[in-house]
C-alpha cells in the first residue's frame, strides 16, 4: 500500500531497521550520508536502493527538512554508488516514488538506481 507522505517518521519501517542493523541487507556502499543495498525484488538487472542516514519519510520531507550539507552529501553519494556499480558508462535510470500517487511503499526516502539494460518507456503503466 502506498504511504501517506505527511505521516510522521515511523522508526519501525523496514529501512530504519536495516539502517540500525536489525535486519540484513545486501550492501553495496555506506558512507556518512547514505546506505546503498540491492533491492530485494529487483526490477532490472541492477536495482539498488540508496537511503539517507536520517529520519526522512520522503523526498518531500528530505528536501524541506534536511540540512544543505546532508542534501548535497546524499546526492553526491548517489553518484558515488552509480560509479561503484559501473552503470555510469552505459547509463542508468534514477527513480524516487513519493507519496500516494507516486506509489511509495516504504516510508523512508529511497532513491532507486536501475541499470544493466536499455530502458525505453518512461512510465510503463
Ligand atoms: P517504493 O515503492 O519506491 O517504496 O519501493 C520500495 C522498494 O523497497 C521495493 O522495490 C521493494 O522491493 C524494496 N524492499 C522492500 N523491503 C526490502 C528489503 N528488506 N530489502 C531490500 N529491498 C526491499
PDB file of N, CA and C in Angstrom, residues 10-103:
ATOM      1  N   UNK A  10       8.220   7.006  10.970  1.00  0.00           N
ATOM      2  CA  UNK A  10       7.937   5.790  11.745  1.00  0.00           C
ATOM      3  C   UNK A  10       9.229   4.985  11.878  1.00  0.00           C
ATOM      4  N   UNK A  11       9.772   4.980  13.075  1.00  0.00           N
ATOM      5  CA  UNK A  11      11.037   4.303  13.363  1.00  0.00           C
ATOM      6  C   UNK A  11      11.020   2.797  13.109  1.00  0.00           C
ATOM      7  N   UNK A  12       9.812   2.229  12.956  1.00  0.00           N
ATOM      8  CA  UNK A  12       9.727   0.775  12.793  1.00  0.00           C
ATOM      9  C   UNK A  12       9.678   0.375  11.322  1.00  0.00           C
ATOM     10  N   UNK A  13       9.851   1.346  10.396  1.00  0.00           N
ATOM     11  CA  UNK A  13       9.812   0.947   8.975  1.00  0.00           C
ATOM     12  C   UNK A  13      11.036   0.095   8.633  1.00  0.00           C
ATOM     13  N   UNK A  14      10.889  -0.693   7.570  1.00  0.00           N
ATOM     14  CA  UNK A  14      11.896  -1.714   7.248  1.00  0.00           C
ATOM     15  C   UNK A  14      13.277  -1.110   6.976  1.00  0.00           C
ATOM     16  N   UNK A  15      13.321   0.069   6.366  1.00  0.00           N
ATOM     17  CA  UNK A  15      14.634   0.657   6.062  1.00  0.00           C
ATOM     18  C   UNK A  15      15.278   1.239   7.326  1.00  0.00           C
ATOM     19  N   UNK A  16      14.474   1.696   8.275  1.00  0.00           N
ATOM     20  CA  UNK A  16      15.030   2.129   9.570  1.00  0.00           C
ATOM     21  C   UNK A  16      15.688   0.931  10.257  1.00  0.00           C
ATOM     22  N   UNK A  17      15.043  -0.218  10.157  1.00  0.00           N
ATOM     23  CA  UNK A  17      15.604  -1.441  10.774  1.00  0.00           C
ATOM     24  C   UNK A  17      16.898  -1.845  10.077  1.00  0.00           C
ATOM     25  N   UNK A  18      16.934  -1.705   8.755  1.00  0.00           N
ATOM     26  CA  UNK A  18      18.166  -2.016   8.017  1.00  0.00           C
ATOM     27  C   UNK A  18      19.269  -1.042   8.427  1.00  0.00           C
ATOM     28  N   UNK A  19      18.941   0.240   8.532  1.00  0.00           N
ATOM     29  CA  UNK A  19      19.942   1.247   8.941  1.00  0.00           C
ATOM     30  C   UNK A  19      20.501   0.943  10.327  1.00  0.00           C
ATOM     31  N   UNK A  20      19.646   0.466  11.223  1.00  0.00           N
ATOM     32  CA  UNK A  20      20.096   0.151  12.587  1.00  0.00           C
ATOM     33  C   UNK A  20      20.786  -1.205  12.661  1.00  0.00           C
ATOM     34  N   UNK A  21      20.813  -1.935  11.541  1.00  0.00           N
ATOM     35  CA  UNK A  21      21.464  -3.243  11.526  1.00  0.00           C
ATOM     36  C   UNK A  21      20.622  -4.339  12.156  1.00  0.00           C
ATOM     37  N   UNK A  22      19.323  -4.088  12.313  1.00  0.00           N
ATOM     38  CA  UNK A  22      18.449  -5.082  12.949  1.00  0.00           C
ATOM     39  C   UNK A  22      18.006  -6.168  11.976  1.00  0.00           C
ATOM     40  N   UNK A  23      17.964  -5.808  10.695  1.00  0.00           N
ATOM     41  CA  UNK A  23      17.724  -6.831   9.680  1.00  0.00           C
ATOM     42  C   UNK A  23      18.777  -6.651   8.582  1.00  0.00           C
ATOM     43  N   UNK A  24      19.127  -7.750   7.915  1.00  0.00           N
ATOM     44  CA  UNK A  24      20.242  -7.682   6.970  1.00  0.00           C
ATOM     45  C   UNK A  24      19.860  -7.031   5.647  1.00  0.00           C
ATOM     46  N   UNK A  25      20.889  -6.613   4.924  1.00  0.00           N
ATOM     47  CA  UNK A  25      20.693  -6.153   3.554  1.00  0.00           C
ATOM     48  C   UNK A  25      21.915  -6.592   2.763  1.00  0.00           C
ATOM     49  N   UNK A  26      21.776  -6.571   1.458  1.00  0.00           N
ATOM     50  CA  UNK A  26      22.891  -6.895   0.563  1.00  0.00           C
ATOM     51  C   UNK A  26      23.567  -5.570   0.200  1.00  0.00           C
ATOM     52  N   UNK A  27      24.532  -5.191   1.039  1.00  0.00           N
ATOM     53  CA  UNK A  27      25.093  -3.836   0.982  1.00  0.00           C
ATOM     54  C   UNK A  27      25.995  -3.624  -0.233  1.00  0.00           C
ATOM     55  N   UNK A  28      25.862  -2.443  -0.822  1.00  0.00           N
ATOM     56  CA  UNK A  28      26.707  -2.023  -1.945  1.00  0.00           C
ATOM     57  C   UNK A  28      27.717  -0.975  -1.487  1.00  0.00           C
ATOM     58  N   UNK A  29      27.262  -0.085  -0.618  1.00  0.00           N
ATOM     59  CA  UNK A  29      28.085   1.061  -0.217  1.00  0.00           C
ATOM     60  C   UNK A  29      27.487   1.692   1.033  1.00  0.00           C
ATOM     61  N   UNK A  30      28.388   2.257   1.844  1.00  0.00           N
ATOM     62  CA  UNK A  30      27.931   3.019   3.007  1.00  0.00           C
ATOM     63  C   UNK A  30      28.901   4.163   3.227  1.00  0.00           C
ATOM     64  N   UNK A  31      28.381   5.338   3.551  1.00  0.00           N
ATOM     65  CA  UNK A  31      29.240   6.463   3.943  1.00  0.00           C
ATOM     66  C   UNK A  31      28.480   7.280   4.966  1.00  0.00           C
ATOM     67  N   UNK A  32      28.955   8.486   5.272  1.00  0.00           N
ATOM     68  CA  UNK A  32      28.312   9.235   6.359  1.00  0.00           C
ATOM     69  C   UNK A  32      26.906   9.700   5.996  1.00  0.00           C
ATOM     70  N   UNK A  33      26.578   9.723   4.710  1.00  0.00           N
ATOM     71  CA  UNK A  33      25.278  10.233   4.282  1.00  0.00           C
ATOM     72  C   UNK A  33      24.272   9.145   3.917  1.00  0.00           C
ATOM     73  N   UNK A  34      24.765   7.992   3.495  1.00  0.00           N
ATOM     74  CA  UNK A  34      23.836   7.011   2.910  1.00  0.00           C
ATOM     75  C   UNK A  34      24.226   5.574   3.194  1.00  0.00           C
ATOM     76  N   UNK A  35      23.234   4.716   2.984  1.00  0.00           N
ATOM     77  CA  UNK A  35      23.455   3.271   2.877  1.00  0.00           C
ATOM     78  C   UNK A  35      22.832   2.860   1.546  1.00  0.00           C
ATOM     79  N   UNK A  36      23.559   2.047   0.769  1.00  0.00           N
ATOM     80  CA  UNK A  36      23.048   1.561  -0.522  1.00  0.00           C
ATOM     81  C   UNK A  36      23.060   0.039  -0.505  1.00  0.00           C
ATOM     82  N   UNK A  37      21.956  -0.544  -0.974  1.00  0.00           N
ATOM     83  CA  UNK A  37      21.840  -2.012  -0.957  1.00  0.00           C
ATOM     84  C   UNK A  37      20.941  -2.470  -2.107  1.00  0.00           C
ATOM     85  N   UNK A  38      21.098  -3.747  -2.464  1.00  0.00           N
ATOM     86  CA  UNK A  38      20.306  -4.300  -3.562  1.00  0.00           C
ATOM     87  C   UNK A  38      18.841  -4.428  -3.150  1.00  0.00           C
ATOM     88  N   UNK A  39      17.961  -4.068  -4.082  1.00  0.00           N
ATOM     89  CA  UNK A  39      16.524  -4.249  -3.851  1.00  0.00           C
ATOM     90  C   UNK A  39      16.215  -5.744  -3.753  1.00  0.00           C
ATOM     91  N   UNK A  40      15.356  -6.074  -2.817  1.00  0.00           N
ATOM     92  CA  UNK A  40      15.038  -7.483  -2.571  1.00  0.00           C
ATOM     93  C   UNK A  40      14.207  -8.082  -3.713  1.00  0.00           C
ATOM     94  N   UNK A  41      13.492  -7.246  -4.460  1.00  0.00           N
ATOM     95  CA  UNK A  41      12.707  -7.713  -5.623  1.00  0.00           C
ATOM     96  C   UNK A  41      13.127  -6.895  -6.836  1.00  0.00           C
ATOM     97  N   UNK A  42      14.313  -7.224  -7.390  1.00  0.00           N
ATOM     98  CA  UNK A  42      14.865  -6.374  -8.453  1.00  0.00           C
ATOM     99  C   UNK A  42      13.961  -6.315  -9.682  1.00  0.00           C
ATOM    100  N   UNK A  43      13.845  -5.127 -10.230  1.00  0.00           N
ATOM    101  CA  UNK A  43      13.027  -4.920 -11.435  1.00  0.00           C
ATOM    102  C   UNK A  43      13.886  -4.586 -12.644  1.00  0.00           C
ATOM    103  N   UNK A  44      15.192  -4.811 -12.523  1.00  0.00           N
ATOM    104  CA  UNK A  44      16.143  -4.616 -13.624  1.00  0.00           C
ATOM    105  C   UNK A  44      17.374  -5.437 -13.246  1.00  0.00           C
ATOM    106  N   UNK A  45      18.271  -5.710 -14.220  1.00  0.00           N
ATOM    107  CA  UNK A  45      19.480  -6.476 -13.880  1.00  0.00           C
ATOM    108  C   UNK A  45      20.249  -5.858 -12.712  1.00  0.00           C
ATOM    109  N   UNK A  46      20.285  -4.539 -12.663  1.00  0.00           N
ATOM    110  CA  UNK A  46      20.834  -3.835 -11.495  1.00  0.00           C
ATOM    111  C   UNK A  46      19.713  -2.989 -10.911  1.00  0.00           C
ATOM    112  N   UNK A  47      19.421  -3.229  -9.645  1.00  0.00           N
ATOM    113  CA  UNK A  47      18.379  -2.447  -8.961  1.00  0.00           C
ATOM    114  C   UNK A  47      18.839  -2.250  -7.519  1.00  0.00           C
ATOM    115  N   UNK A  48      19.333  -1.049  -7.264  1.00  0.00           N
ATOM    116  CA  UNK A  48      19.921  -0.718  -5.958  1.00  0.00           C
ATOM    117  C   UNK A  48      19.146   0.448  -5.355  1.00  0.00           C
ATOM    118  N   UNK A  49      18.977   0.399  -4.047  1.00  0.00           N
ATOM    119  CA  UNK A  49      18.317   1.471  -3.308  1.00  0.00           C
ATOM    120  C   UNK A  49      19.361   2.248  -2.526  1.00  0.00           C
ATOM    121  N   UNK A  50      19.249   3.561  -2.541  1.00  0.00           N
ATOM    122  CA  UNK A  50      20.135   4.419  -1.745  1.00  0.00           C
ATOM    123  C   UNK A  50      19.247   5.173  -0.759  1.00  0.00           C
ATOM    124  N   UNK A  51      19.559   5.018   0.525  1.00  0.00           N
ATOM    125  CA  UNK A  51      18.735   5.679   1.548  1.00  0.00           C
ATOM    126  C   UNK A  51      19.608   6.615   2.384  1.00  0.00           C
ATOM    127  N   UNK A  52      19.064   7.763   2.773  1.00  0.00           N
ATOM    128  CA  UNK A  52      19.840   8.676   3.607  1.00  0.00           C
ATOM    129  C   UNK A  52      19.916   8.175   5.044  1.00  0.00           C
ATOM    130  N   UNK A  53      21.016   8.547   5.694  1.00  0.00           N
ATOM    131  CA  UNK A  53      21.152   8.245   7.121  1.00  0.00           C
ATOM    132  C   UNK A  53      20.482   9.364   7.905  1.00  0.00           C
ATOM    133  N   UNK A  54      19.205   9.228   8.099  1.00  0.00           N
ATOM    134  CA  UNK A  54      18.438  10.239   8.810  1.00  0.00           C
ATOM    135  C   UNK A  54      16.975   9.880   8.693  1.00  0.00           C
ATOM    136  N   UNK A  55      16.171  10.478   9.557  1.00  0.00           N
ATOM    137  CA  UNK A  55      14.750  10.137   9.651  1.00  0.00           C
ATOM    138  C   UNK A  55      13.939  10.988   8.676  1.00  0.00           C
ATOM    139  N   UNK A  56      13.961  10.603   7.403  1.00  0.00           N
ATOM    140  CA  UNK A  56      13.246  11.340   6.370  1.00  0.00           C
ATOM    141  C   UNK A  56      12.219  10.420   5.715  1.00  0.00           C
ATOM    142  N   UNK A  57      10.958  10.798   5.804  1.00  0.00           N
ATOM    143  CA  UNK A  57       9.871   9.956   5.291  1.00  0.00           C
ATOM    144  C   UNK A  57       9.931   9.832   3.776  1.00  0.00           C
ATOM    145  N   UNK A  58      10.244  10.936   3.116  1.00  0.00           N
ATOM    146  CA  UNK A  58      10.042  11.004   1.667  1.00  0.00           C
ATOM    147  C   UNK A  58      10.974  12.049   1.058  1.00  0.00           C
ATOM    148  N   UNK A  59      10.955  12.105  -0.267  1.00  0.00           N
ATOM    149  CA  UNK A  59      11.699  13.159  -0.976  1.00  0.00           C
ATOM    150  C   UNK A  59      11.217  14.541  -0.523  1.00  0.00           C
ATOM    151  N   UNK A  60       9.907  14.671  -0.353  1.00  0.00           N
ATOM    152  CA  UNK A  60       9.366  15.959   0.073  1.00  0.00           C
ATOM    153  C   UNK A  60       9.882  16.332   1.458  1.00  0.00           C
ATOM    154  N   UNK A  61       9.829  15.396   2.390  1.00  0.00           N
ATOM    155  CA  UNK A  61      10.320  15.622   3.753  1.00  0.00           C
ATOM    156  C   UNK A  61      11.811  15.975   3.719  1.00  0.00           C
ATOM    157  N   UNK A  62      12.570  15.209   2.944  1.00  0.00           N
ATOM    158  CA  UNK A  62      14.028  15.403   2.870  1.00  0.00           C
ATOM    159  C   UNK A  62      14.378  16.789   2.336  1.00  0.00           C
ATOM    160  N   UNK A  63      13.754  17.155   1.237  1.00  0.00           N
ATOM    161  CA  UNK A  63      14.122  18.434   0.604  1.00  0.00           C
ATOM    162  C   UNK A  63      13.625  19.628   1.406  1.00  0.00           C
ATOM    163  N   UNK A  64      12.595  19.419   2.240  1.00  0.00           N
ATOM    164  CA  UNK A  64      12.098  20.507   3.091  1.00  0.00           C
ATOM    165  C   UNK A  64      12.878  20.600   4.402  1.00  0.00           C
ATOM    166  N   UNK A  65      13.322  19.465   4.950  1.00  0.00           N
ATOM    167  CA  UNK A  65      13.836  19.454   6.321  1.00  0.00           C
ATOM    168  C   UNK A  65      15.345  19.231   6.444  1.00  0.00           C
ATOM    169  N   UNK A  66      15.948  18.524   5.511  1.00  0.00           N
ATOM    170  CA  UNK A  66      17.352  18.137   5.708  1.00  0.00           C
ATOM    171  C   UNK A  66      18.275  19.340   5.564  1.00  0.00           C
ATOM    172  N   UNK A  67      19.349  19.382   6.351  1.00  0.00           N
ATOM    173  CA  UNK A  67      20.340  20.449   6.177  1.00  0.00           C
ATOM    174  C   UNK A  67      20.971  20.384   4.787  1.00  0.00           C
ATOM    175  N   UNK A  68      21.418  21.551   4.307  1.00  0.00           N
ATOM    176  CA  UNK A  68      22.012  21.618   2.964  1.00  0.00           C
ATOM    177  C   UNK A  68      23.153  20.618   2.800  1.00  0.00           C
ATOM    178  N   UNK A  69      23.987  20.479   3.839  1.00  0.00           N
ATOM    179  CA  UNK A  69      25.142  19.577   3.732  1.00  0.00           C
ATOM    180  C   UNK A  69      24.693  18.133   3.556  1.00  0.00           C
ATOM    181  N   UNK A  70      23.581  17.780   4.190  1.00  0.00           N
ATOM    182  CA  UNK A  70      23.038  16.418   4.059  1.00  0.00           C
ATOM    183  C   UNK A  70      22.500  16.202   2.641  1.00  0.00           C
ATOM    184  N   UNK A  71      21.775  17.198   2.134  1.00  0.00           N
ATOM    185  CA  UNK A  71      21.212  17.066   0.780  1.00  0.00           C
ATOM    186  C   UNK A  71      22.342  16.956  -0.243  1.00  0.00           C
ATOM    187  N   UNK A  72      23.333  17.819  -0.125  1.00  0.00           N
ATOM    188  CA  UNK A  72      24.460  17.768  -1.072  1.00  0.00           C
ATOM    189  C   UNK A  72      25.216  16.455  -0.933  1.00  0.00           C
ATOM    190  N   UNK A  73      25.482  16.056   0.315  1.00  0.00           N
ATOM    191  CA  UNK A  73      26.241  14.824   0.547  1.00  0.00           C
ATOM    192  C   UNK A  73      25.502  13.604   0.044  1.00  0.00           C
ATOM    193  N   UNK A  74      24.192  13.580   0.262  1.00  0.00           N
ATOM    194  CA  UNK A  74      23.403  12.420  -0.170  1.00  0.00           C
ATOM    195  C   UNK A  74      23.379  12.319  -1.689  1.00  0.00           C
ATOM    196  N   UNK A  75      23.163  13.433  -2.362  1.00  0.00           N
ATOM    197  CA  UNK A  75      23.123  13.400  -3.831  1.00  0.00           C
ATOM    198  C   UNK A  75      24.486  12.979  -4.384  1.00  0.00           C
ATOM    199  N   UNK A  76      25.543  13.484  -3.783  1.00  0.00           N
ATOM    200  CA  UNK A  76      26.885  13.059  -4.217  1.00  0.00           C
ATOM    201  C   UNK A  76      27.066  11.555  -3.992  1.00  0.00           C
ATOM    202  N   UNK A  77      26.534  11.058  -2.887  1.00  0.00           N
ATOM    203  CA  UNK A  77      26.645   9.620  -2.594  1.00  0.00           C
ATOM    204  C   UNK A  77      25.909   8.771  -3.628  1.00  0.00           C
ATOM    205  N   UNK A  78      24.755   9.250  -4.093  1.00  0.00           N
ATOM    206  CA  UNK A  78      24.043   8.503  -5.147  1.00  0.00           C
ATOM    207  C   UNK A  78      24.948   8.393  -6.375  1.00  0.00           C
ATOM    208  N   UNK A  79      25.635   9.481  -6.708  1.00  0.00           N
ATOM    209  CA  UNK A  79      26.584   9.438  -7.827  1.00  0.00           C
ATOM    210  C   UNK A  79      27.712   8.463  -7.565  1.00  0.00           C
ATOM    211  N   UNK A  80      28.225   8.462  -6.348  1.00  0.00           N
ATOM    212  CA  UNK A  80      29.290   7.511  -5.988  1.00  0.00           C
ATOM    213  C   UNK A  80      28.823   6.076  -6.215  1.00  0.00           C
ATOM    214  N   UNK A  81      27.601   5.785  -5.797  1.00  0.00           N
ATOM    215  CA  UNK A  81      27.077   4.414  -5.931  1.00  0.00           C
ATOM    216  C   UNK A  81      26.941   4.032  -7.409  1.00  0.00           C
ATOM    217  N   UNK A  82      26.472   4.952  -8.242  1.00  0.00           N
ATOM    218  CA  UNK A  82      26.339   4.614  -9.670  1.00  0.00           C
ATOM    219  C   UNK A  82      27.698   4.289 -10.274  1.00  0.00           C
ATOM    220  N   UNK A  83      28.742   5.005  -9.834  1.00  0.00           N
ATOM    221  CA  UNK A  83      30.087   4.708 -10.367  1.00  0.00           C
ATOM    222  C   UNK A  83      30.607   3.380  -9.822  1.00  0.00           C
ATOM    223  N   UNK A  84      30.321   3.089  -8.549  1.00  0.00           N
ATOM    224  CA  UNK A  84      30.714   1.783  -7.995  1.00  0.00           C
ATOM    225  C   UNK A  84      30.055   0.637  -8.769  1.00  0.00           C
ATOM    226  N   UNK A  85      28.817   0.860  -9.151  1.00  0.00           N
ATOM    227  CA  UNK A  85      28.065  -0.162  -9.889  1.00  0.00           C
ATOM    228  C   UNK A  85      28.482  -0.231 -11.362  1.00  0.00           C
ATOM    229  N   UNK A  86      29.276   0.759 -11.797  1.00  0.00           N
ATOM    230  CA  UNK A  86      29.744   0.868 -13.179  1.00  0.00           C
ATOM    231  C   UNK A  86      28.597   0.995 -14.174  1.00  0.00           C
ATOM    232  N   UNK A  87      27.551   1.696 -13.736  1.00  0.00           N
ATOM    233  CA  UNK A  87      26.453   1.961 -14.663  1.00  0.00           C
ATOM    234  C   UNK A  87      26.584   3.351 -15.291  1.00  0.00           C
ATOM    235  N   UNK A  88      27.598   4.106 -14.857  1.00  0.00           N
ATOM    236  CA  UNK A  88      27.757   5.472 -15.379  1.00  0.00           C
ATOM    237  C   UNK A  88      28.138   5.469 -16.857  1.00  0.00           C
ATOM    238  N   UNK A  89      28.848   4.424 -17.317  1.00  0.00           N
ATOM    239  CA  UNK A  89      29.236   4.342 -18.734  1.00  0.00           C
ATOM    240  C   UNK A  89      28.034   4.130 -19.630  1.00  0.00           C
ATOM    241  N   UNK A  90      27.337   2.999 -19.476  1.00  0.00           N
ATOM    242  CA  UNK A  90      26.176   2.747 -20.335  1.00  0.00           C
ATOM    243  C   UNK A  90      24.968   3.616 -20.005  1.00  0.00           C
ATOM    244  N   UNK A  91      24.907   4.104 -18.792  1.00  0.00           N
ATOM    245  CA  UNK A  91      23.755   4.910 -18.376  1.00  0.00           C
ATOM    246  C   UNK A  91      22.828   4.130 -17.460  1.00  0.00           C
ATOM    247  N   UNK A  92      21.932   4.860 -16.868  1.00  0.00           N
ATOM    248  CA  UNK A  92      21.050   4.269 -15.857  1.00  0.00           C
ATOM    249  C   UNK A  92      19.833   5.157 -15.673  1.00  0.00           C
ATOM    250  N   UNK A  93      18.929   4.684 -14.837  1.00  0.00           N
ATOM    251  CA  UNK A  93      17.736   5.470 -14.514  1.00  0.00           C
ATOM    252  C   UNK A  93      17.619   5.596 -13.002  1.00  0.00           C
ATOM    253  N   UNK A  94      17.313   6.804 -12.532  1.00  0.00           N
ATOM    254  CA  UNK A  94      17.020   7.039 -11.117  1.00  0.00           C
ATOM    255  C   UNK A  94      15.519   7.245 -10.969  1.00  0.00           C
ATOM    256  N   UNK A  95      14.979   6.750  -9.825  1.00  0.00           N
ATOM    257  CA  UNK A  95      13.557   6.962  -9.553  1.00  0.00           C
ATOM    258  C   UNK A  95      13.348   7.190  -8.055  1.00  0.00           C
ATOM    259  N   UNK A  96      12.527   8.161  -7.748  1.00  0.00           N
ATOM    260  CA  UNK A  96      12.070   8.341  -6.369  1.00  0.00           C
ATOM    261  C   UNK A  96      10.550   8.360  -6.405  1.00  0.00           C
ATOM    262  N   UNK A  97       9.942   7.399  -5.752  1.00  0.00           N
ATOM    263  CA  UNK A  97       8.487   7.392  -5.627  1.00  0.00           C
ATOM    264  C   UNK A  97       8.122   8.191  -4.384  1.00  0.00           C
ATOM    265  N   UNK A  98       7.149   9.073  -4.529  1.00  0.00           N
ATOM    266  CA  UNK A  98       6.804   9.971  -3.421  1.00  0.00           C
ATOM    267  C   UNK A  98       5.306   9.937  -3.162  1.00  0.00           C
ATOM    268  N   UNK A  99       4.953   9.471  -1.960  1.00  0.00           N
ATOM    269  CA  UNK A  99       3.568   9.545  -1.510  1.00  0.00           C
ATOM    270  C   UNK A  99       2.620   8.620  -2.259  1.00  0.00           C
ATOM    271  N   UNK A 100       1.348   8.929  -2.159  1.00  0.00           N
ATOM    272  CA  UNK A 100       0.299   8.039  -2.662  1.00  0.00           C
ATOM    273  C   UNK A 100       0.329   7.921  -4.187  1.00  0.00           C
ATOM    274  N   UNK A 101       0.282   9.034  -4.897  1.00  0.00           N
ATOM    275  CA  UNK A 101       0.286   8.978  -6.358  1.00  0.00           C
ATOM    276  C   UNK A 101       1.610   8.436  -6.893  1.00  0.00           C
ATOM    277  N   UNK A 102       2.699   8.668  -6.175  1.00  0.00           N
ATOM    278  CA  UNK A 102       3.990   8.117  -6.585  1.00  0.00           C
ATOM    279  C   UNK A 102       4.138   6.650  -6.252  1.00  0.00           C
ATOM    280  N   UNK A 103       3.158   6.105  -5.505  1.00  0.00           N
ATOM    281  CA  UNK A 103       3.153   4.704  -5.060  1.00  0.00           C
ATOM    282  C   UNK A 103       4.403   4.348  -4.238  1.00  0.00           C
TER     283      UNK A 103
END
